[in-house]
XYZ file of C-alpha atoms in Angstrom:
571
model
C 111.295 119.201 97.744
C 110.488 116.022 99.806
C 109.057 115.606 103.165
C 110.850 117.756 105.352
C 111.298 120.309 102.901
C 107.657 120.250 103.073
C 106.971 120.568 106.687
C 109.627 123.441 106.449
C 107.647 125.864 104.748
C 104.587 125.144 106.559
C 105.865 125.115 109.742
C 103.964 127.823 110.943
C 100.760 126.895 109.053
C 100.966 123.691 110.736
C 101.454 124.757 114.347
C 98.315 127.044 114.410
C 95.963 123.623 113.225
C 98.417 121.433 115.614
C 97.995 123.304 118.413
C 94.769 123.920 118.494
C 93.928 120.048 119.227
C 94.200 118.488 122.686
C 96.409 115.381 123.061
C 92.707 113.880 124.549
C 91.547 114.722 121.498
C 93.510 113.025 119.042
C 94.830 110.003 121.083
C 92.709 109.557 123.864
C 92.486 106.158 122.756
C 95.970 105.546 123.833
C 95.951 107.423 127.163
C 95.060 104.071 129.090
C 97.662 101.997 127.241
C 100.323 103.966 128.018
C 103.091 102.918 130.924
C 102.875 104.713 134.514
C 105.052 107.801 134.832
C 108.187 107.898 135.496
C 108.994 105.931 132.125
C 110.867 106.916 128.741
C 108.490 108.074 125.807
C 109.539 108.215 122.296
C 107.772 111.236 119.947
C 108.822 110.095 116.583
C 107.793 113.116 113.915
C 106.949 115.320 116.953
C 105.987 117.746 114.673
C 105.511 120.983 117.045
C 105.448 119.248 120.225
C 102.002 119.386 121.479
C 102.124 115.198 122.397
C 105.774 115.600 123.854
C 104.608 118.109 126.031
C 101.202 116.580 126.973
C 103.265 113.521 128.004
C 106.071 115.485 129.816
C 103.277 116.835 132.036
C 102.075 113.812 133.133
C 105.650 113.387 134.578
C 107.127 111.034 131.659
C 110.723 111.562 130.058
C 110.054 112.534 126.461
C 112.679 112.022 123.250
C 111.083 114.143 120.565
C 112.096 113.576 116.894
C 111.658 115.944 114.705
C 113.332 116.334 111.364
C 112.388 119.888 110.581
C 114.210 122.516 111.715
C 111.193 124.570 111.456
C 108.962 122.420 113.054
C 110.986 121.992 115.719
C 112.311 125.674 116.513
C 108.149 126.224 116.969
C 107.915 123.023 119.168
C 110.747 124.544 121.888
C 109.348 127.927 121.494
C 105.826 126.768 122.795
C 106.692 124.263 124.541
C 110.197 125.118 126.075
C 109.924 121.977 128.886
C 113.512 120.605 130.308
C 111.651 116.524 130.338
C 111.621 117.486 126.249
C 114.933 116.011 124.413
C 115.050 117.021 121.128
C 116.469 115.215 118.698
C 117.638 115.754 114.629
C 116.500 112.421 113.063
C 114.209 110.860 110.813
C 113.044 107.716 109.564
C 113.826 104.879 108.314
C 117.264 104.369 110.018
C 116.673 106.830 113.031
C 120.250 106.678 113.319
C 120.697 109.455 115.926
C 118.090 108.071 118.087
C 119.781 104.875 118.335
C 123.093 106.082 118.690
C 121.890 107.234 122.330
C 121.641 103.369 123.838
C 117.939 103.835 125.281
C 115.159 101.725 125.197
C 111.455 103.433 125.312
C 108.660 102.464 127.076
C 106.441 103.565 124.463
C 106.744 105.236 121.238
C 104.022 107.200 119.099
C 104.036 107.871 115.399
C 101.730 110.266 115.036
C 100.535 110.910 111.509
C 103.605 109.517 110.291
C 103.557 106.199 108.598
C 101.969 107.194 105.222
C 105.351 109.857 104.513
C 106.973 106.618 104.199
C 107.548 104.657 100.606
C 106.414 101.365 101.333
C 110.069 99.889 100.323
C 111.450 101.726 103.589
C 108.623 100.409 105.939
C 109.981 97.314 106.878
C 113.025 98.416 107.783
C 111.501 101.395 109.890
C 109.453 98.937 111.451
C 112.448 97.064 112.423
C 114.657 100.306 113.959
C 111.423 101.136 115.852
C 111.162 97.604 117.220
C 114.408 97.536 117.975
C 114.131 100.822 120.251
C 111.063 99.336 121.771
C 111.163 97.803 125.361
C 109.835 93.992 126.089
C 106.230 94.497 126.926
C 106.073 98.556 125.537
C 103.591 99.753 122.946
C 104.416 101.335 120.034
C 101.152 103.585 118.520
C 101.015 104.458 115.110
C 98.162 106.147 113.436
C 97.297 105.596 109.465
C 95.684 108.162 107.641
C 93.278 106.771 105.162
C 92.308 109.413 102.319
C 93.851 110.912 99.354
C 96.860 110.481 98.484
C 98.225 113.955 97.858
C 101.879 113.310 96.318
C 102.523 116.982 96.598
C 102.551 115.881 100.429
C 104.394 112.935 99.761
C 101.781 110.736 101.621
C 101.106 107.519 100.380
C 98.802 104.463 101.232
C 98.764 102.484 104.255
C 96.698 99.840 104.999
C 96.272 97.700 108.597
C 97.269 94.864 106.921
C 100.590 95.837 105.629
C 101.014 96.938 109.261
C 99.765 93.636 111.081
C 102.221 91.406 108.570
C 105.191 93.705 109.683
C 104.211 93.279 113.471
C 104.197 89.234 112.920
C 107.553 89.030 110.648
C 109.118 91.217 113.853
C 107.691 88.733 116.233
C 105.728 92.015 117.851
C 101.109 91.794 117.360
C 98.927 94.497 117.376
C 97.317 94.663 121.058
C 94.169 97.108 119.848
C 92.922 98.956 116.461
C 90.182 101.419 116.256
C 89.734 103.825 113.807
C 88.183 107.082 113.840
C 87.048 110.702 111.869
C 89.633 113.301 110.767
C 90.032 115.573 114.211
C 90.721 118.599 111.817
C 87.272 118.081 110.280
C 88.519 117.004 106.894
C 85.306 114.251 105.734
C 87.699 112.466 102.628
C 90.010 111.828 105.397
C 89.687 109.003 108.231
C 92.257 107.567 110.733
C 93.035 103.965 111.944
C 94.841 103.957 115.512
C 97.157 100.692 115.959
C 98.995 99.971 119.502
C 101.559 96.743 118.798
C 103.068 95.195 121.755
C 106.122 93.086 121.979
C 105.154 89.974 124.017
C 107.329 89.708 127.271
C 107.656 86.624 128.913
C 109.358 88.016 131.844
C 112.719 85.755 131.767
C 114.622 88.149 129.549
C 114.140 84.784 126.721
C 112.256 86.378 124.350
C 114.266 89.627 124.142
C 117.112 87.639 123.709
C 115.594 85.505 120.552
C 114.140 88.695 119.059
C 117.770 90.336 119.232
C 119.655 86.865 117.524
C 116.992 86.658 115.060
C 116.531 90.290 114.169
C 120.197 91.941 115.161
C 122.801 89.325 115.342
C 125.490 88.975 112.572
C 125.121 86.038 109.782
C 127.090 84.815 107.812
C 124.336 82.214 107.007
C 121.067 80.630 107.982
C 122.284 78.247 110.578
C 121.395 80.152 113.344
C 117.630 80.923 112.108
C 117.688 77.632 110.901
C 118.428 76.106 114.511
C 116.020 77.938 116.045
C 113.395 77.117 113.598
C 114.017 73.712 114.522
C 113.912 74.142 118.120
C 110.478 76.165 117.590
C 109.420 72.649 115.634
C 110.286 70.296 117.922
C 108.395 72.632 120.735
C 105.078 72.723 118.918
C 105.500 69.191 117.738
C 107.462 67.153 119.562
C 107.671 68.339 122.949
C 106.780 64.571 124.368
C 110.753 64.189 123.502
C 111.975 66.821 125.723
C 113.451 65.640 129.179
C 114.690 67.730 132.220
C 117.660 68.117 133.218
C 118.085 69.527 136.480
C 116.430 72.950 137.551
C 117.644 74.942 134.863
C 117.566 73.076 131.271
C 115.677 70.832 129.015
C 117.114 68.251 126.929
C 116.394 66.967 123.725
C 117.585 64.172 121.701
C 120.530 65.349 119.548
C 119.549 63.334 116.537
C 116.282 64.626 116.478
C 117.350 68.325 116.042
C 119.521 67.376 113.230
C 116.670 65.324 111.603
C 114.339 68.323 111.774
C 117.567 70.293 110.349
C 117.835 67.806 107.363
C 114.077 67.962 106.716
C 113.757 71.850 106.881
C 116.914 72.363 104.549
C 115.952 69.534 101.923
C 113.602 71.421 100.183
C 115.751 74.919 100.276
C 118.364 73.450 98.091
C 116.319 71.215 96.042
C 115.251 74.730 94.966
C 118.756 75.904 94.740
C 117.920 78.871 97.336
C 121.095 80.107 99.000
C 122.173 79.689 102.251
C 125.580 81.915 102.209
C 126.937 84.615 99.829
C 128.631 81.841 98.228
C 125.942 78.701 98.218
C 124.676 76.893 95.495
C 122.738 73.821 95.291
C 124.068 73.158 98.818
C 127.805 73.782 97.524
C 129.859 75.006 100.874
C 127.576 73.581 103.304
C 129.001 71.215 105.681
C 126.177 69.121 106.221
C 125.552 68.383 102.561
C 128.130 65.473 102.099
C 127.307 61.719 100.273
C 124.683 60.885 102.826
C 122.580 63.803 102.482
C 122.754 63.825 98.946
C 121.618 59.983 98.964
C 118.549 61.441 100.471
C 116.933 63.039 97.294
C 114.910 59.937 96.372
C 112.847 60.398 99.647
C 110.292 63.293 100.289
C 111.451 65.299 103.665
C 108.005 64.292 104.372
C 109.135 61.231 105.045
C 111.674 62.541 108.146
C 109.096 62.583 110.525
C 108.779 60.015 114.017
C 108.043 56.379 113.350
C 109.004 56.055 109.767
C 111.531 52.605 109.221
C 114.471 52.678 106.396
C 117.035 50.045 105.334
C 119.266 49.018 103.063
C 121.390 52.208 101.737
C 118.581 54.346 102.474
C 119.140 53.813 106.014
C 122.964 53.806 106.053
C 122.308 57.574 104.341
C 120.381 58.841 106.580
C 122.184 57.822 109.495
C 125.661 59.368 107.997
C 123.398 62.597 106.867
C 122.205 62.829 110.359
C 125.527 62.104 111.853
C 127.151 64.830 109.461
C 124.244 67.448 110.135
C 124.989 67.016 114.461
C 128.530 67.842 113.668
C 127.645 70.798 112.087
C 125.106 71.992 114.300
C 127.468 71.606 117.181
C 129.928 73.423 115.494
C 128.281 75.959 113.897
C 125.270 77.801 115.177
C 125.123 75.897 118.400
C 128.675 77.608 119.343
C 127.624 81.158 118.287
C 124.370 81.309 119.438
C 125.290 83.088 122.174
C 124.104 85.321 125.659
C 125.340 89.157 125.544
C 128.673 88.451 127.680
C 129.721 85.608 124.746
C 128.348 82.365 126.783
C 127.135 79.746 124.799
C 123.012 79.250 125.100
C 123.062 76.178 124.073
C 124.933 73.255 125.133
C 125.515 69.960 123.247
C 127.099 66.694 124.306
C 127.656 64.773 120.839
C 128.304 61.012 120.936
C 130.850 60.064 118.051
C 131.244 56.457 118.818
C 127.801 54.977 116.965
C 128.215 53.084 113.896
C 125.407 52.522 110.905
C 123.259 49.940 110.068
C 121.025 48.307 107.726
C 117.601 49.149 109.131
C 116.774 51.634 111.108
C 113.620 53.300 113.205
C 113.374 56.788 113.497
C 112.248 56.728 117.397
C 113.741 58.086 120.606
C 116.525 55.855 121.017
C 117.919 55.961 117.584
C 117.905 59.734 117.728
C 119.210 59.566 121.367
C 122.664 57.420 119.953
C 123.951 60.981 118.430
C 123.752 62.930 121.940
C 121.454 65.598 123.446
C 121.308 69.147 123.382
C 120.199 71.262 126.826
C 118.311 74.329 126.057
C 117.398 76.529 129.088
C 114.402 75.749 130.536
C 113.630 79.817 130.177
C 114.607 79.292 126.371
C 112.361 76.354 126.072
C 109.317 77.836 127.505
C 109.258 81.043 125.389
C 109.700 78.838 122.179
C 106.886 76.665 123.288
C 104.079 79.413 124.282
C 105.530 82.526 122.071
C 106.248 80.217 118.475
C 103.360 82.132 117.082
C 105.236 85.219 117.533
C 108.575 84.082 117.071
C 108.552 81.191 113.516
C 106.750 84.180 111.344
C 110.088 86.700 112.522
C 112.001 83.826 111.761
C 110.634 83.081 108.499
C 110.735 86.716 107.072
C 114.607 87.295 108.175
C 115.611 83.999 106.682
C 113.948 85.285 103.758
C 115.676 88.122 104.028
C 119.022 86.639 103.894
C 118.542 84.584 101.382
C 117.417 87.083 98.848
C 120.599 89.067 100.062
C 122.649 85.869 99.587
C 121.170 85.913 96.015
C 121.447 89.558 95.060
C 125.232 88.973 95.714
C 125.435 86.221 92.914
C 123.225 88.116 90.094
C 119.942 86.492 90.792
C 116.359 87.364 91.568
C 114.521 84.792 93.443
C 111.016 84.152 93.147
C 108.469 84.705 96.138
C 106.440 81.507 95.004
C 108.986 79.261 95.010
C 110.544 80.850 98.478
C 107.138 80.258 100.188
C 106.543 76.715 98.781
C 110.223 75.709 99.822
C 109.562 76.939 103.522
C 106.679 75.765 104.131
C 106.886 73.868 107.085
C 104.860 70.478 105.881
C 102.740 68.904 108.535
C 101.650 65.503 107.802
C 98.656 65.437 105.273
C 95.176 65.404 107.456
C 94.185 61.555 107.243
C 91.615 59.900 109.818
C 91.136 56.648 107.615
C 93.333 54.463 110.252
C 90.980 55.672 112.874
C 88.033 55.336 110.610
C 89.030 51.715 109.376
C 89.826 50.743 113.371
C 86.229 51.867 113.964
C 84.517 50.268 111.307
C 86.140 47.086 112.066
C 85.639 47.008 115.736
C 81.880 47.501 114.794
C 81.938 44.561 112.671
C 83.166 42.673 115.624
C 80.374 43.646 117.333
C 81.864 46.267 119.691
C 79.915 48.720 120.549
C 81.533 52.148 119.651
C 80.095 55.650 121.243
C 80.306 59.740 120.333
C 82.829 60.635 122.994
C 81.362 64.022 122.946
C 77.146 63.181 123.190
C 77.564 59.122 124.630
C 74.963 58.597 121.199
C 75.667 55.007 119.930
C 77.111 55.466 116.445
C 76.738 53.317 113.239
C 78.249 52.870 110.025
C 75.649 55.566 108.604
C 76.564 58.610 111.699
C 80.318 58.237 112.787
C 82.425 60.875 112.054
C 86.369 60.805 113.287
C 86.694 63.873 115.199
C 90.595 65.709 116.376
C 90.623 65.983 119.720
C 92.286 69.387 119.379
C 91.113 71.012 115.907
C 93.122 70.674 112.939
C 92.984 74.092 111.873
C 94.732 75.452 115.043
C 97.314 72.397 115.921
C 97.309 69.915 112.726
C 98.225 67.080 114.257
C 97.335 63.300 113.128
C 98.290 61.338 115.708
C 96.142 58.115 116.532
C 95.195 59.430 120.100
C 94.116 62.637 118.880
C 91.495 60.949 116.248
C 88.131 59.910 118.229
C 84.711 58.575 117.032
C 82.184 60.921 117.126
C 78.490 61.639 115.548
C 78.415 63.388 112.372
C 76.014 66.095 114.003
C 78.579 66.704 116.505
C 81.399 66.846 114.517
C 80.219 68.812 111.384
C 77.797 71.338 113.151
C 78.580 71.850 116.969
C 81.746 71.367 117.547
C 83.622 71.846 114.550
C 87.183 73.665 114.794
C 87.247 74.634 118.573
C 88.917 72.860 121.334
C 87.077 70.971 123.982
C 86.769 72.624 127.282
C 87.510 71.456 130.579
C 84.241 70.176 131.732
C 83.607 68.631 127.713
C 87.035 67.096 127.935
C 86.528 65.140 131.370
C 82.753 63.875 130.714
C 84.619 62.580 127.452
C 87.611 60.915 129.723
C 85.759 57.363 129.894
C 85.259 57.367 126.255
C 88.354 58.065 125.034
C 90.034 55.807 127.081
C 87.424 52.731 126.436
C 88.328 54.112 122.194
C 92.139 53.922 122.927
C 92.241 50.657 124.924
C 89.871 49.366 122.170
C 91.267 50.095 119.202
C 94.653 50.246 119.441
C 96.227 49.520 123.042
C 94.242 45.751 123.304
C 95.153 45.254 119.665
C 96.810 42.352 118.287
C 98.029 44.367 115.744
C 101.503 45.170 117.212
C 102.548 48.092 114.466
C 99.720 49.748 115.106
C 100.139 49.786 118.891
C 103.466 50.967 118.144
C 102.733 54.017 116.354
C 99.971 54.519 118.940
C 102.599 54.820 121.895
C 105.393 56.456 119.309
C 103.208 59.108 119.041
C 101.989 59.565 121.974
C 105.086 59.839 123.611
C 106.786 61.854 121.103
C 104.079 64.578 121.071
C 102.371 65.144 124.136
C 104.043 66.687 127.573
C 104.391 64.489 130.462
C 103.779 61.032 129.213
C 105.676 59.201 131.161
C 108.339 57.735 129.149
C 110.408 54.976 131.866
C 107.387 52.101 131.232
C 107.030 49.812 128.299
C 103.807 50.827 127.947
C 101.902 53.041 128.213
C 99.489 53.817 131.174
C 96.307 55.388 129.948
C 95.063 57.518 132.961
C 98.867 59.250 132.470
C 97.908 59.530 128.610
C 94.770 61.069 129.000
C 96.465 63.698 131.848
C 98.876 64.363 128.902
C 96.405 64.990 127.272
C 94.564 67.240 129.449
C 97.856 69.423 129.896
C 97.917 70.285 126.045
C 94.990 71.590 126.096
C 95.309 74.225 128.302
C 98.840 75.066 126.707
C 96.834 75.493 123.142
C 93.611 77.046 125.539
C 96.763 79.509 127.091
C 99.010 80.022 124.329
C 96.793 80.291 120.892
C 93.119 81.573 122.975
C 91.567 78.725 120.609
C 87.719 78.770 120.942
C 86.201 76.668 123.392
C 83.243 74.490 122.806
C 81.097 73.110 125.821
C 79.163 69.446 125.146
């Protein structure tokens, strides 16, 4: 016997103790989450109907599902409502259900989750998802108690469920949990609503449905948009417009991201295709990539110099990796009626050299890629949503890739290679610009408190905290007291009224230390990145104008404020 035979011979058991709860009473948590009627419910595991016909009273269009044809001969014989569609399916493929073309406006699993194995959950969690509309809910309820294998009910946890609702690029909106409404005291209940995030642009929809849905053949596409979702939270100081409608972005560095995200796959010999190993097949991975494995992918980042036949390497690896990109997922990434989303004008004509600076106009020489502006703006405010959905269906494929060869791949080694590497958190340029000006006699300040530091008290504080948005960069690094750093304002971002009391500060620290410098590499790397990082620097001077900095500033912090609800901290 397994589930439904289960449910079968206690149908009408079951209905007597169903039906004698209210929907109030065992999801009246839900009741002001739920979309105005007229909208399309779906009941999965409706059981005997009592929610499906709570909800078809309050004037919404309800799918029941209901495996049991027990179960559900009681549910239309109490409940015999024409807004009631029953339906013969099950999870984890809900094949039927799907089969129909509809998406819901909310879905409830009632008591359901914990008749699932936990090897089926994910891809449950998916078909749900899948069924779910843009902004709908989908409410679950977990059943914490005994496990009772005779009732094929196993363990769930909120955890297990949270990680699924991040890999699907979905979060969980509310969680409460609550006593057993039948009276049972070993048995307690957690209530979970998860929301997809909508942006309202139909762009997020449309990168949950490549990522999750779309056919591969190999990683390209995930890997593409990975990239784009890199440069967004990184580098979004190199993105230019381009009329109403798109962004642009330096060709060259989208396939330098590429090149640094795949180096560490294949050093690990993880597969990209059916076919792939140790980079075998891939058109990218010709004589200049290869040339590449003496240098970290670390190293691929903004401002860093090569020569000699380092630099000639990169340059054809980069080259190489454009053509692919253009040819590959670039053309088949693509809108429901087969337009391209992305469009990419590649310049052929450049030539190598013997030194070279990873800046804006070397990466400009190999062309630009547009990305609508809609497309853009979901990757930059929704990346925490979409990189972890990303990251689990890559790693999806690629264990698929390797089942097909014979081979087990190991979790440890998959996480390590994708790890996306920020640069190591380092403040001793800032510290040793301090110290020095100090020695000069300059008189250095806490930009946060105004208290004259020493030697003894300074602290370098990030601007924007480490733990939320690692990020190095010189402009982000300011003097501050010890106190303030360590114990008040710590890892929370500075408001807007801390922030503009500071403005004089910073600006005295940046003109000090770096942009009234004689030491011309530093200045560089100041202004690099600066203008590589932060939105709306204004890129058409030689250099740069501080007030426009310090706006630049200003507007990334109320993206992170916006987009990541960091905690603010008041001076």
């Amino acid at each position: 016997m397994d589930t439904v035979g289960w449910y079968q011979t206690k149908a009408s058991e079951l209905s007597t103790s169903y039906e004698g709860l209210s929907f109030e009473d065992v999801h009246g948590w839900l009741i002001p989450m739920l979309p105005k009627a007229p909208s399309v419910v779906l009941d999965v595991g409706a059981g005997t109907g009592r929610d499906a016909a709570w909800l078809s009273s309050k004037g919404y269009e309800v799918f029941a599902v209901e495996p049991s044809a027990a179960m559900r001969a009681e549910g239309q014989k109490l409940h015999p409502d024409a807004r009631i569609n029953w339906l013969v399916d099950k999870l984890p493929g809900l094949d039927q259900t799907l089969r129909l073309g509809i998406s819901f406006d909310s879905i409830l699993l009632s008591a359901v989750w914990m008749h699932l194995p936990s090897a089926d959950r994910p891809r449950a969690f998916r078909k749900l998802l899948t069924l779910l509309k843009p902004g709908g809910v989908l409410a679950m309820s977990l059943r914490h108690g005994p496990a009772e294998p005779e009732r094929f009910i196993h363990e769930v946890s909120l955890e297990e469920v949270e990680k699924l609702a991040r890999e699907h690029g979905a979060y969980v909106a509310h969680t409460e949990t609550s006593e057993d409404s039948l009276g049972r005291k070993e048995i307690s209940w957690t209530q979970v609503a998860i929301r997809l995030p909508d942006d309202g642009t139909g762009a997020l929809p449309l990168l949950r449905h490549v990522i999750l849905n779309d056919k591969k053949s190999s990683t390209y596409k995930l890997a593409l948009l990975r990239v784009l979702c890199r440069i967004a939270d990184g580098a979004a100081g190199m993105a230019r417009d381009a009329g109403d409608d798109f962004v642009s972005l330096p060709l060259g560095l989208v396939a330098l991201n590429w090149i640094r995200m795949f180096k560490p796959l294949l050093a690990a010999d993880l597969p990209q295709t059916s076919a792939n190993r140790l980079g075998n097949g891939l058109g990218f991975v010709n004589e200049g990539f290869r040339k590449l494995s003496s240098i970290s992918h670390l190293d691929l980042r903004i401002g860093m110099s090569f020569s000699g036949e380092i630099a000639q390497a990169l340059f054809q690896a980069i080259r190489e990796s454009c053509k692919i990109i253009d040819t590959m997922p670039a053309t088949y990434l693509t809108f429901p009626d087969g337009n391209k989303i992305l469009k990419v004008i590649r310049e052929t004509g450049i030539r190598a050299s013997n030194k070279l600076t990873i800046d804006e106009t070397f990466l400009l020489n190999f062309g630009e890629m547009y990305i609508p502006r809609n497309i853009w703006r979901t990757l930059q405010r929704f990346d925490v949503w979409i990189e972890p959905s990303l990251i689990a269906e890559w790693v999806r494929l690629m264990k698929s890739y390797a089942a097909s060869q014979g081979r087990l791949l190991d979790d440890v080694q998959i996480s390590q290679a994708m790890f996306w590497s920020d640069p190591t958190r380092d403040v001793r340029v800032a510290k040793d610009r301090a110290l020095r000006l100090m020695s000069q006699g300059v008189k250095l300040y806490c930009v946060w408190s105004e208290k004259k530091l020493d030697s003894d008290n300074i602290d370098i504080d990030h601007c924007f905290p480490w733990s939320a948005w690692p990020c190095d960069d010189l402009w982000n690094l300011l003097p501050s007291h010890r106190s303030i750093n360590q114990h008040k304002k710590r890892d929370r971002l500075p408001s807007e009224i801390a922030l503009a009391r500071a403005g004089d500060l910073i600006q005295k620290w940046w003109n000090n230390a770096y942009l009234e410098s004689n030491n011309t590499s530093l200045l560089s790397r100041f202004e690099l990145e600066a203008k590589s990082t932060l939105p709306g620097v204004d890129l058409s001077r030689d250099r740069l104008d501080i007030s426009n900095l310090f706006d630049a500033v200003n507007v990334q912090r109320i993206r992170l404020r916006h987009d990541q609800q960091i905690p603010e901290w008041t001076s």
